[in-house]
PDB file of C-alpha atoms in Angstrom:
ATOM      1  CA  UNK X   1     -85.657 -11.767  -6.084  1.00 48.00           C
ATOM      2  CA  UNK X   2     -86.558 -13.157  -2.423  1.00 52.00           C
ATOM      3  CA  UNK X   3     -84.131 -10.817   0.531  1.00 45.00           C
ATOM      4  CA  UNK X   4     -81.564 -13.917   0.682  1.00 48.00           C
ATOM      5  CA  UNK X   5     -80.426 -13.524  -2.806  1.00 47.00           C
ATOM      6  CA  UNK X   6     -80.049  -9.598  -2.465  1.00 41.00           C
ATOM      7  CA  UNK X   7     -77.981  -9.813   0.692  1.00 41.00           C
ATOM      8  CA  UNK X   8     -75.980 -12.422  -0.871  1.00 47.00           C
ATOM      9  CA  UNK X   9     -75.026 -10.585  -3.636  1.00 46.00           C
ATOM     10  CA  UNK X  10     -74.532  -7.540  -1.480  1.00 46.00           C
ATOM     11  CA  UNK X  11     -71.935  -9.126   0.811  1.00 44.00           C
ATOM     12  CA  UNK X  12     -69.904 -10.780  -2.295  1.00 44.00           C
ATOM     13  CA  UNK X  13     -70.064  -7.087  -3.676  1.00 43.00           C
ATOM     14  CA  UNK X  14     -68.956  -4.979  -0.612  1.00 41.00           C
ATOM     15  CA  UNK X  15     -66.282  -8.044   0.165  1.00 41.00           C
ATOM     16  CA  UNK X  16     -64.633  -7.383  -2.919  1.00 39.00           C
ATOM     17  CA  UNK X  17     -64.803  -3.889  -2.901  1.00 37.00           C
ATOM     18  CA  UNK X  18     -63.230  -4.173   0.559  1.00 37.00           C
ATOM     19  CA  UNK X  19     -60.609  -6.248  -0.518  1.00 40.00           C
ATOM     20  CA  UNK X  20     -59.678  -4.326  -3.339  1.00 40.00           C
ATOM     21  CA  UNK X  21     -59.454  -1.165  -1.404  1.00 40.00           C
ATOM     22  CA  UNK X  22     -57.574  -3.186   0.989  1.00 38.00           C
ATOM     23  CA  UNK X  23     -55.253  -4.120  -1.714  1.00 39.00           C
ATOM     24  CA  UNK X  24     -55.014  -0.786  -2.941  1.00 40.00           C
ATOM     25  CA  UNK X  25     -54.002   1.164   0.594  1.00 38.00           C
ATOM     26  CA  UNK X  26     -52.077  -1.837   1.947  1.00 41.00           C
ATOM     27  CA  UNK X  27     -49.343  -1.857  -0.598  1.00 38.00           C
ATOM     28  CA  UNK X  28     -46.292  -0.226   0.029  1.00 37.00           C
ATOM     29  CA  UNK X  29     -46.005   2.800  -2.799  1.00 37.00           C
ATOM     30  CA  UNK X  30     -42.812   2.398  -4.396  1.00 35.00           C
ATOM     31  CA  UNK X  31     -40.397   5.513  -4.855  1.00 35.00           C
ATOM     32  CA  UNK X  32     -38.069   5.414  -7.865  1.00 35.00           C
ATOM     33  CA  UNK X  33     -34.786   5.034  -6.585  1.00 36.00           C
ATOM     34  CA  UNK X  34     -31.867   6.953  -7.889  1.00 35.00           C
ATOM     35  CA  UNK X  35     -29.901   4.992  -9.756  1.00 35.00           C
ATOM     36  CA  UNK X  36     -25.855   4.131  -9.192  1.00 39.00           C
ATOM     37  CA  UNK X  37     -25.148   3.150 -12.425  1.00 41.00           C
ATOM     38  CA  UNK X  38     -22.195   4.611 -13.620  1.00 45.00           C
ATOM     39  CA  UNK X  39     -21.454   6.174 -10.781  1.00 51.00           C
ATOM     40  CA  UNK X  40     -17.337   6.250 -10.053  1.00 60.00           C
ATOM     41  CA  UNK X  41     -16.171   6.435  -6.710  1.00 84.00           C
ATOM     42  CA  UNK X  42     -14.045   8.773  -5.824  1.00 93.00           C
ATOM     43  CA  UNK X  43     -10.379   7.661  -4.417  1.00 94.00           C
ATOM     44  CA  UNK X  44      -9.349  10.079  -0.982  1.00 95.00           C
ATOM     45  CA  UNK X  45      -5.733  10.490  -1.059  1.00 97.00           C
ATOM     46  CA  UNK X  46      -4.213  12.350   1.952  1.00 98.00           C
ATOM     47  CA  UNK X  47      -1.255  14.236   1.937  1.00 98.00           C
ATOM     48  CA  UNK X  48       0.926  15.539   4.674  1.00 98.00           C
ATOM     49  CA  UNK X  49       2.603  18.993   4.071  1.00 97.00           C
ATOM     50  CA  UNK X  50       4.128  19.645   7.639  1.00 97.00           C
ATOM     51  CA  UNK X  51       7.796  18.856   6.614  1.00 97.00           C
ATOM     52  CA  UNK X  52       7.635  21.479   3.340  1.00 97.00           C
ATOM     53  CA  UNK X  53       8.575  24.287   5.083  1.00 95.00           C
ATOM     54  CA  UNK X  54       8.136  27.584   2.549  1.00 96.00           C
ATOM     55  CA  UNK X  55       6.041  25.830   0.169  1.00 98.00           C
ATOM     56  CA  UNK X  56       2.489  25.739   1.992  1.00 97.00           C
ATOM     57  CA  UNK X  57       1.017  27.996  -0.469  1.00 98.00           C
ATOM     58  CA  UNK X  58       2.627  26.280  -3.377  1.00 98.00           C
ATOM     59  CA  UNK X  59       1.298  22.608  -2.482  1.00 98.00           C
ATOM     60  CA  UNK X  60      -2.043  24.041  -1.781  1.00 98.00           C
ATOM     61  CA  UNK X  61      -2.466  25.626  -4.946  1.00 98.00           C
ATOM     62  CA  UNK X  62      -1.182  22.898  -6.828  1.00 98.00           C
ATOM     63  CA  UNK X  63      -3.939  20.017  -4.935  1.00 98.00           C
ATOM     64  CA  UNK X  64      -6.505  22.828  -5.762  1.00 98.00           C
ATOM     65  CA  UNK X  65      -5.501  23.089  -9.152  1.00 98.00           C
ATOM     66  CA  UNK X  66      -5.620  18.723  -9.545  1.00 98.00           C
ATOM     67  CA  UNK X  67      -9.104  18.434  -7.629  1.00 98.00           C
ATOM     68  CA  UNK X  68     -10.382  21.275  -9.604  1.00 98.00           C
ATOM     69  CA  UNK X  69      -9.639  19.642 -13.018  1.00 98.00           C
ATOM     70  CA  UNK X  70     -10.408  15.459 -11.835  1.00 97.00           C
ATOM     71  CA  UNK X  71     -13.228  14.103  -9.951  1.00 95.00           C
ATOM     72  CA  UNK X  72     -12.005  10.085  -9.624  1.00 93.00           C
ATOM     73  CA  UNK X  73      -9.453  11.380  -6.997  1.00 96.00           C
ATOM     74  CA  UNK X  74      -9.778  14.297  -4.251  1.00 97.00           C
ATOM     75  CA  UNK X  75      -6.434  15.229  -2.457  1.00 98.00           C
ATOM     76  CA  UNK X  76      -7.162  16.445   1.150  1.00 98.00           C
ATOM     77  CA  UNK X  77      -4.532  17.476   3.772  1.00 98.00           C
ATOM     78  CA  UNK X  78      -4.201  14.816   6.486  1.00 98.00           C
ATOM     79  CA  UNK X  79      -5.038  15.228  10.008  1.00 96.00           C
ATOM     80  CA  UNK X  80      -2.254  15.822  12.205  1.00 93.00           C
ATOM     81  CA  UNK X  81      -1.188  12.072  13.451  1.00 91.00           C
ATOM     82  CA  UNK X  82      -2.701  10.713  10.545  1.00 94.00           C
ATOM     83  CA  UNK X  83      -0.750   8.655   8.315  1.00 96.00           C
ATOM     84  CA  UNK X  84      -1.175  10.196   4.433  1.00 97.00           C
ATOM     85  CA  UNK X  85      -0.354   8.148   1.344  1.00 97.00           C
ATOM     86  CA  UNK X  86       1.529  11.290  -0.319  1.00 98.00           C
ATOM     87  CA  UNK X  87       4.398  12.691   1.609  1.00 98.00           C
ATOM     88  CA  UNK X  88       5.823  16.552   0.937  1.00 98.00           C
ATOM     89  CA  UNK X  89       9.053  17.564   2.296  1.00 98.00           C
ATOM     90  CA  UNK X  90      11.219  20.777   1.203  1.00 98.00           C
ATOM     91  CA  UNK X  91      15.256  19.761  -0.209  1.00 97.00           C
ATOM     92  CA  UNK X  92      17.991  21.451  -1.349  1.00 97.00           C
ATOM     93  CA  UNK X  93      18.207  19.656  -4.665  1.00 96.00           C
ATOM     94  CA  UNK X  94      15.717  18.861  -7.461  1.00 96.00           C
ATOM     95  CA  UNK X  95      12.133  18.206  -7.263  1.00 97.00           C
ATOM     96  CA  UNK X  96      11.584  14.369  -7.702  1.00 96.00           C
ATOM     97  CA  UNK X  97       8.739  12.182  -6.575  1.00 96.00           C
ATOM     98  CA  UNK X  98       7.775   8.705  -6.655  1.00 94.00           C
ATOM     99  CA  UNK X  99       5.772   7.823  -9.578  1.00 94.00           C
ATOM    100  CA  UNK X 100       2.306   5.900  -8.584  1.00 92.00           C
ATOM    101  CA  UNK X 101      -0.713   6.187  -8.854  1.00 93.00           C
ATOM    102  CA  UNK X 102      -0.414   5.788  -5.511  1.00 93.00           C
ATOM    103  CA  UNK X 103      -3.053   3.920  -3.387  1.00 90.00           C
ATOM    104  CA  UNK X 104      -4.783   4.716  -0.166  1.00 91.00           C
ATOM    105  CA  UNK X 105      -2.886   3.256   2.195  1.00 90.00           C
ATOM    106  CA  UNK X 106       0.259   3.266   0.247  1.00 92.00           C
ATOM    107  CA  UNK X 107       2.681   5.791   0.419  1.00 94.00           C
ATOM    108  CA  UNK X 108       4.832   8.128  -2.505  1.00 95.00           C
ATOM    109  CA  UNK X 109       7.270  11.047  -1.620  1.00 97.00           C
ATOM    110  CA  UNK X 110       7.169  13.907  -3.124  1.00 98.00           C
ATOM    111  CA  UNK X 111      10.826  16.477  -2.498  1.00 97.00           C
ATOM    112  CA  UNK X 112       9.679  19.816  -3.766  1.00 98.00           C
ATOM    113  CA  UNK X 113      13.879  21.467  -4.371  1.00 95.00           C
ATOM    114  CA  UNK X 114      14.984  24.400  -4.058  1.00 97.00           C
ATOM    115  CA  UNK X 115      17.514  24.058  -6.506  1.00 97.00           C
ATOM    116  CA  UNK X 116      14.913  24.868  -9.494  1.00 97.00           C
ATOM    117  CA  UNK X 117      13.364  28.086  -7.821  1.00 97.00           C
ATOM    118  CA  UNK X 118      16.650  29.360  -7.401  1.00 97.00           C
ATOM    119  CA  UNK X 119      17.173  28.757 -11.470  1.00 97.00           C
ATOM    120  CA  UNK X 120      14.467  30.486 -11.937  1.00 97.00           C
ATOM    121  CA  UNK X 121      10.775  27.813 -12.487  1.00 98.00           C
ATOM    122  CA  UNK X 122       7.873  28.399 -10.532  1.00 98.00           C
ATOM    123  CA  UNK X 123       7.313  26.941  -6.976  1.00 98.00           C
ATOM    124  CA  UNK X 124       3.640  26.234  -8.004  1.00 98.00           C
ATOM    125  CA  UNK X 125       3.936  24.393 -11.106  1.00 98.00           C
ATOM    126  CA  UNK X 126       6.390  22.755  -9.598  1.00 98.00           C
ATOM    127  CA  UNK X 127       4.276  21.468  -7.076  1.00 98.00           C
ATOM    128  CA  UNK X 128       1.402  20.875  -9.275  1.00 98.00           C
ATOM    129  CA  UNK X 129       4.063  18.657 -11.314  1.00 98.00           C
ATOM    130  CA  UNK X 130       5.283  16.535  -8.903  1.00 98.00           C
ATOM    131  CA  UNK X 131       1.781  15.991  -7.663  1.00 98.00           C
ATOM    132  CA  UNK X 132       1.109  14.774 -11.213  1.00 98.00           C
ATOM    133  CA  UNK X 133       3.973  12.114 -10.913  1.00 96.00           C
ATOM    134  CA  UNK X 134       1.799  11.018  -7.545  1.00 97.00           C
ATOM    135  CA  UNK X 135      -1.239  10.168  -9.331  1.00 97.00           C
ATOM    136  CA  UNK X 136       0.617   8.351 -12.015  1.00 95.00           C
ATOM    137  CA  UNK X 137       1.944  10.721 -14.430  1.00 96.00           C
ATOM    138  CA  UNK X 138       5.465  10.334 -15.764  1.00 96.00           C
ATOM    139  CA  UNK X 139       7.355  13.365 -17.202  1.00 96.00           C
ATOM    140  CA  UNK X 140       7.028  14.310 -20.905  1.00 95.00           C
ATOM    141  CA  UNK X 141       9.711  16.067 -21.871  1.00 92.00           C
ATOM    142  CA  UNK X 142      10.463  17.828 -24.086  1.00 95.00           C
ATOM    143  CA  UNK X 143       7.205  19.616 -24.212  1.00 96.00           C
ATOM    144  CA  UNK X 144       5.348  22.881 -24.172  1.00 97.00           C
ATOM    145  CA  UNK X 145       4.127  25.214 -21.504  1.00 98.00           C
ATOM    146  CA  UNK X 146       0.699  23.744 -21.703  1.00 98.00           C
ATOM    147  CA  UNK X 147       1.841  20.186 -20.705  1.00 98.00           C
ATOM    148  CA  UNK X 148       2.174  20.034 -16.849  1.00 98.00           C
ATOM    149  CA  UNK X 149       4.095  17.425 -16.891  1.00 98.00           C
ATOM    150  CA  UNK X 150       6.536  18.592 -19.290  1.00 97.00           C
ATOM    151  CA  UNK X 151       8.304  20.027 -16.230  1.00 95.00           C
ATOM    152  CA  UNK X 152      11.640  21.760 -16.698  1.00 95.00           C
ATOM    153  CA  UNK X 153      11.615  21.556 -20.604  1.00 96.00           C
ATOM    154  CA  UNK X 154       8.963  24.324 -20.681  1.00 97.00           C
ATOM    155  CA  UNK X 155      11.457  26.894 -19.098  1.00 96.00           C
ATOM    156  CA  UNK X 156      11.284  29.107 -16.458  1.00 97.00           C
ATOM    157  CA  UNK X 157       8.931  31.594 -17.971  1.00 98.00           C
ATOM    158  CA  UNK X 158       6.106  28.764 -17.862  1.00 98.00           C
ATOM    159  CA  UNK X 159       4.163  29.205 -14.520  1.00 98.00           C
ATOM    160  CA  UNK X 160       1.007  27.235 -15.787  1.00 98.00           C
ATOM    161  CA  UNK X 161       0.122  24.621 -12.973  1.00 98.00           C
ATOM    162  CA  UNK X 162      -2.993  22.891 -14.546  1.00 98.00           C
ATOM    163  CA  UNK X 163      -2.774  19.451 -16.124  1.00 98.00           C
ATOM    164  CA  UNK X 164      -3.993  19.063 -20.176  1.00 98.00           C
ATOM    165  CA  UNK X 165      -6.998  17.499 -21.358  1.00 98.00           C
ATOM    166  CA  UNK X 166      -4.931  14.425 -21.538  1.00 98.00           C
ATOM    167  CA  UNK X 167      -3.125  14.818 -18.817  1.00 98.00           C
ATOM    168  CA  UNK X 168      -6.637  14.879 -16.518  1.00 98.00           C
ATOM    169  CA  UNK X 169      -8.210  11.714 -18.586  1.00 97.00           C
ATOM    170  CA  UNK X 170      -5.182   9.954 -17.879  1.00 96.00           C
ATOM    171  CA  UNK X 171      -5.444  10.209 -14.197  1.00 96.00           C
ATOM    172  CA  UNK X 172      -9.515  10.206 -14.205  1.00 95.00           C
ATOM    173  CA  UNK X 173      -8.516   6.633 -16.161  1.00 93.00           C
ATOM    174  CA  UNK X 174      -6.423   6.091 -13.268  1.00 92.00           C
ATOM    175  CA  UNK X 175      -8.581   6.137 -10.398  1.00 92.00           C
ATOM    176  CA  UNK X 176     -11.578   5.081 -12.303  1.00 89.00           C
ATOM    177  CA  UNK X 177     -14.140   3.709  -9.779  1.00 80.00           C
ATOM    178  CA  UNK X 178     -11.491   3.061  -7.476  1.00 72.00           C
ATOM    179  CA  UNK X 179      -9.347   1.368  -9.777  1.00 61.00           C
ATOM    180  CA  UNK X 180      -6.466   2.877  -8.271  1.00 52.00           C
ATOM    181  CA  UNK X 181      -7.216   0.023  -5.181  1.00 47.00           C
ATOM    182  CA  UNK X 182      -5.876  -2.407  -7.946  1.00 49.00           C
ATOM    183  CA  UNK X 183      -2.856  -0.822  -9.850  1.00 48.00           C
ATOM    184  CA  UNK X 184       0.443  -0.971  -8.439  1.00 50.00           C
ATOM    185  CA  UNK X 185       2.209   2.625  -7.981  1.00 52.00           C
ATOM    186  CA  UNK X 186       5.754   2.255 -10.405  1.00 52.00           C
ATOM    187  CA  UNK X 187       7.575   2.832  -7.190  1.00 57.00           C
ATOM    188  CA  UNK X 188      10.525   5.023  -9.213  1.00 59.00           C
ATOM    189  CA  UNK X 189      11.470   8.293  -8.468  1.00 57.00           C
ATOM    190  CA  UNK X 190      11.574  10.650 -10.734  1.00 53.00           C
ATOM    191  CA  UNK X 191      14.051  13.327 -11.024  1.00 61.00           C
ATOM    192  CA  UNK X 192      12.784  16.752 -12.520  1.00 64.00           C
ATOM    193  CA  UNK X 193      16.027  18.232 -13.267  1.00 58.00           C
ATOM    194  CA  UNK X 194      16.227  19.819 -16.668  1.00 63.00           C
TER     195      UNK X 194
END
């Protein structure tokens, strides 16, 4: 085979071998991605506490007992300044709030009354109840100790502050990758007394 032929064949050879190599170390390696399906986003809801004097500790146990049971919806405390969507104050009457789910942006009250620790319920569960009626809960009443939002018709021997099994999938339903952005808060207030 005359020299010609061989260095031919040699420089078709190392071409391709160079191009595949080329090829090879040229293209970007790909990284699996995480994916996002089925992740929910979760709904922020601020709430401003600065007007319920005497029931700090109440309000704070009740948001850590709701973001401790649902993850489509986080209660924080709002900055001072800040505008929050739920709004706390401390009454003389009954505990009442406006029944939602309320929206970022949008704005529920929530009266925490003295009138029903003075007859005796507890200042936490009350809390943790009208909370409840925040995220879209209405009362159900008559019920037992274990329903949060029976309220009042558990008695005041019932101190439990944390929401059912149903109670949580019915506000996880709620706020549902953000679904909360599209349902309209009910806008009624609810009145807790017994």
């Amino acid at each position: 085979m005359p020299l010609s032929t061989w260095l031919k064949a040699g420089t078709t050879t190392a071409a391709v071998v160079l191009a595949t190599a080329t090829a090879a170390t040229a293209a970007p390696a790909t990284t699996p991605q995480p994916s996002t399906a089925g992740a929910s986003a979760v709904v922020t809801l601020r709430y401003d506490d600065s007007r319920a004097g005497g029931w700090e500790a109440a309000v704070a146990a009740g948001v850590a007992s709701w973001n401790a049971n649902v993850g489509n919806v986080k209660l924080v405390e709002a900055a001072p300044g800040t505008r929050a969507e739920i709004v706390i104050v401390a009454t003389t009457g009954w505990p009442q709030a406006t029944l939602g789910p309320v929206r970022p942006g949008r704005q529920v009250r929530v009266e925490l009354g003295s009138q029903a620790v003075t007859q005796g319920y507890d200042k936490t569960r009350i809390a943790a109840h009208e909370l409840g009626h925040s995220l879209g809960l209405p009362d159900t009443k008559p019920g037992p100790c274990s329903q949060l939002m029976s309220g009042s018709s558990a008695g005041t021997s019932c101190v439990n502050a944390v929401p059912n099994a149903t109670e949580r999938a019915r506000v996880e339903s709620a706020y549902a990758n953000g679904a909360a952005l599209r349902i309209p808060a009910d806008g009624r207030m609810l009145v807790d007394a017994p």
